[in-house]
PDB file of C-alpha atoms and ligand atoms in Angstrom:
ATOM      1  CA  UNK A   1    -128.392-146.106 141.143  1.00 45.00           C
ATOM      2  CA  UNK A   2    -130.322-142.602 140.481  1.00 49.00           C
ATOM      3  CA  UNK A   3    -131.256-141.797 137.243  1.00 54.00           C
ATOM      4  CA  UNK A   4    -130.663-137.866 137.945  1.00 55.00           C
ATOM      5  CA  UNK A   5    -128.203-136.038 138.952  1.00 54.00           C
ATOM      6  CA  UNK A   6    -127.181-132.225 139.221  1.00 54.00           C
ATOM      7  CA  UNK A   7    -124.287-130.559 137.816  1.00 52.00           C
ATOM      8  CA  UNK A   8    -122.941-127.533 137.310  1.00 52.00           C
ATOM      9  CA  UNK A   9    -121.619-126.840 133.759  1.00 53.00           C
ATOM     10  CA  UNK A  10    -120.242-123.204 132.511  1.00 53.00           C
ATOM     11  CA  UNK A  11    -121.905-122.052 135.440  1.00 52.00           C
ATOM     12  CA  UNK A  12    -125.421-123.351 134.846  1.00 52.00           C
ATOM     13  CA  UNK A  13    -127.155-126.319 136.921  1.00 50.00           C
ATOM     14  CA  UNK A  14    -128.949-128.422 134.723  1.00 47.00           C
ATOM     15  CA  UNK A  15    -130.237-131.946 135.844  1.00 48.00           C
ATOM     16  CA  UNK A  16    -129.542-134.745 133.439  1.00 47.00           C
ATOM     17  CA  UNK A  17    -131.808-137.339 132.759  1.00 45.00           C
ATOM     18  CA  UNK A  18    -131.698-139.702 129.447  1.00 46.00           C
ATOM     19  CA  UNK A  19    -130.201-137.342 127.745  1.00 60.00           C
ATOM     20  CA  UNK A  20    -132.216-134.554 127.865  1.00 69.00           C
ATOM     21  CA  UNK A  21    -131.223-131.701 130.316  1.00 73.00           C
ATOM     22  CA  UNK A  22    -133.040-129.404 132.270  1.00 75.00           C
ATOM     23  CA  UNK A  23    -131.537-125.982 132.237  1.00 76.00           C
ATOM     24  CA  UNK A  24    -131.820-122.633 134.485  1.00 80.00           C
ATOM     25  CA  UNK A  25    -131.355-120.000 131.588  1.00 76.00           C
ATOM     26  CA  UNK A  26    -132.273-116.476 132.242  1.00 82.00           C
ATOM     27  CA  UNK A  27    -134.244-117.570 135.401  1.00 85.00           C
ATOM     28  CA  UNK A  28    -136.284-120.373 133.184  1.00 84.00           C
ATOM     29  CA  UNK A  29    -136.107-123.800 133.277  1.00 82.00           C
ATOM     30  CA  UNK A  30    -135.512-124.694 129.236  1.00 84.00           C
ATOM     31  CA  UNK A  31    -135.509-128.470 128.417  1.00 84.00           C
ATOM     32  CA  UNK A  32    -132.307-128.998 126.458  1.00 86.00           C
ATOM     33  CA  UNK A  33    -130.049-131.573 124.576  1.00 84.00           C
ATOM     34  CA  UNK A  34    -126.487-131.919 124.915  1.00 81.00           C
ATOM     35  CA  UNK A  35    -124.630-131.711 121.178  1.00 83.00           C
ATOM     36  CA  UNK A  36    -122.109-133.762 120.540  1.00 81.00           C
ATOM     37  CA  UNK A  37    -119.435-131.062 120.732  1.00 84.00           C
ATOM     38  CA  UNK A  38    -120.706-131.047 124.357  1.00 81.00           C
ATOM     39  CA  UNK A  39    -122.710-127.282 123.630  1.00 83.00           C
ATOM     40  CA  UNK A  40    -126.411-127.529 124.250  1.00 82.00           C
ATOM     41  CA  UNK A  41    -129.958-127.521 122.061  1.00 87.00           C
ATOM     42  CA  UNK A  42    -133.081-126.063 123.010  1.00 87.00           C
ATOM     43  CA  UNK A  43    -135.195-128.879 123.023  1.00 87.00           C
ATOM     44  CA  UNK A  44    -137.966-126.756 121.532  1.00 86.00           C
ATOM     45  CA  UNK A  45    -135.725-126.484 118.317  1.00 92.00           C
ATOM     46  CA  UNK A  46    -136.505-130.105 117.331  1.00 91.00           C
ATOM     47  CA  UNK A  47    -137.842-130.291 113.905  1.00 93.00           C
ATOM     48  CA  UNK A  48    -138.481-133.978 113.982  1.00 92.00           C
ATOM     49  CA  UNK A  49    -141.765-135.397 112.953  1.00 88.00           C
ATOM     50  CA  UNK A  50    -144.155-136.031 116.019  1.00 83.00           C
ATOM     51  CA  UNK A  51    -146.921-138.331 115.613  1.00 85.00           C
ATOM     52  CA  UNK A  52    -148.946-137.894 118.634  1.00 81.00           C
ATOM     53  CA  UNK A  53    -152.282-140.367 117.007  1.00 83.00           C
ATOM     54  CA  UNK A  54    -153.078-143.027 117.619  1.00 86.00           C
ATOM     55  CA  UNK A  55    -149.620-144.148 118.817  1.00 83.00           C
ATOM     56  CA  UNK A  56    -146.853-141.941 119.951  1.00 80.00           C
ATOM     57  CA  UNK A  57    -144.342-141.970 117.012  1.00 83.00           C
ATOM     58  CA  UNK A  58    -141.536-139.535 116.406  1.00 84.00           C
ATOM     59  CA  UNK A  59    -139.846-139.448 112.711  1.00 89.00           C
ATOM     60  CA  UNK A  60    -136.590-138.191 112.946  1.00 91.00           C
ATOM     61  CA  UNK A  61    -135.588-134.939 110.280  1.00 93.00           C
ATOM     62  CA  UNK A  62    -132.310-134.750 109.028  1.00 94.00           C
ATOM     63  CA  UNK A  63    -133.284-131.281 108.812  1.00 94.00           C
ATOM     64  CA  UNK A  64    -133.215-131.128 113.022  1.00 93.00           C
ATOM     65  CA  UNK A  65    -130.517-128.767 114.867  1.00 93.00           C
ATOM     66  CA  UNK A  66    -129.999-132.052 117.510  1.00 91.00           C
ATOM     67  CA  UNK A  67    -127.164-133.962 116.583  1.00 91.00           C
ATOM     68  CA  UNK A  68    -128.526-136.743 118.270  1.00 88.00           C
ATOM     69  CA  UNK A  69    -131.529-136.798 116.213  1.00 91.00           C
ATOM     70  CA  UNK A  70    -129.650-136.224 113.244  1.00 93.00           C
ATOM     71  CA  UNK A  71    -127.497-139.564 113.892  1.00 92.00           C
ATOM     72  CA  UNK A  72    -131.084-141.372 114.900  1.00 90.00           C
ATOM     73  CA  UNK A  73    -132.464-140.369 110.972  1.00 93.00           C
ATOM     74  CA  UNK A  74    -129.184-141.011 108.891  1.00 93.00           C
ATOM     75  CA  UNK A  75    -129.359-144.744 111.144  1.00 92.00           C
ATOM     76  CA  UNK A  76    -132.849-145.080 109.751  1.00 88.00           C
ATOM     77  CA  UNK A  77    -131.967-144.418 106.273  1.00 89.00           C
ATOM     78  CA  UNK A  78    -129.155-147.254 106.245  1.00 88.00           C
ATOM     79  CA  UNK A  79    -131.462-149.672 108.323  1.00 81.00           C
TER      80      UNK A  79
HETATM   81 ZN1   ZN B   1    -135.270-133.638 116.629  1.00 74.30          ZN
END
């Protein structure tokens, strides 16, 4: 099964991989996440909490423009 594929989407390729999209925008390739309305993020645009020391943790902000990230923190608050 392959983990990648390409496809074409309002006329831009991206190449999706767990969840996070690579896309050709103005001749750059921009690291992306799909919204859940289907309309994309710039990955960049994250505002979640990124521990890089001594282990890799991210905190996710309510506060990020991600959906996805968004649903991750409200899921941590009712855990
Ligand atoms: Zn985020």
């Amino acid at each position: 099964m392959r983990t990648t594929s390409t496809v074409v989407v309002q006329g831009r390729q991206r190449v999706e991989r767990y969840g996070i999209y690579f896309a050709r925008i103005a001749g750059r390739n921009r690291s992306v996440y799909r919204q859940v309305d289907g309309e994309i993020e710039f990955a960049d645009a994250c505002k979640c909490f990124t521990d890089w020391q001594p282990d890799f943790t991210v905190t996710r902000s309510l506060d990020c423009p991600i959906d996805e990230h968004r649903i991750l923190a409200l899921r941590e608050l009712a855990a």
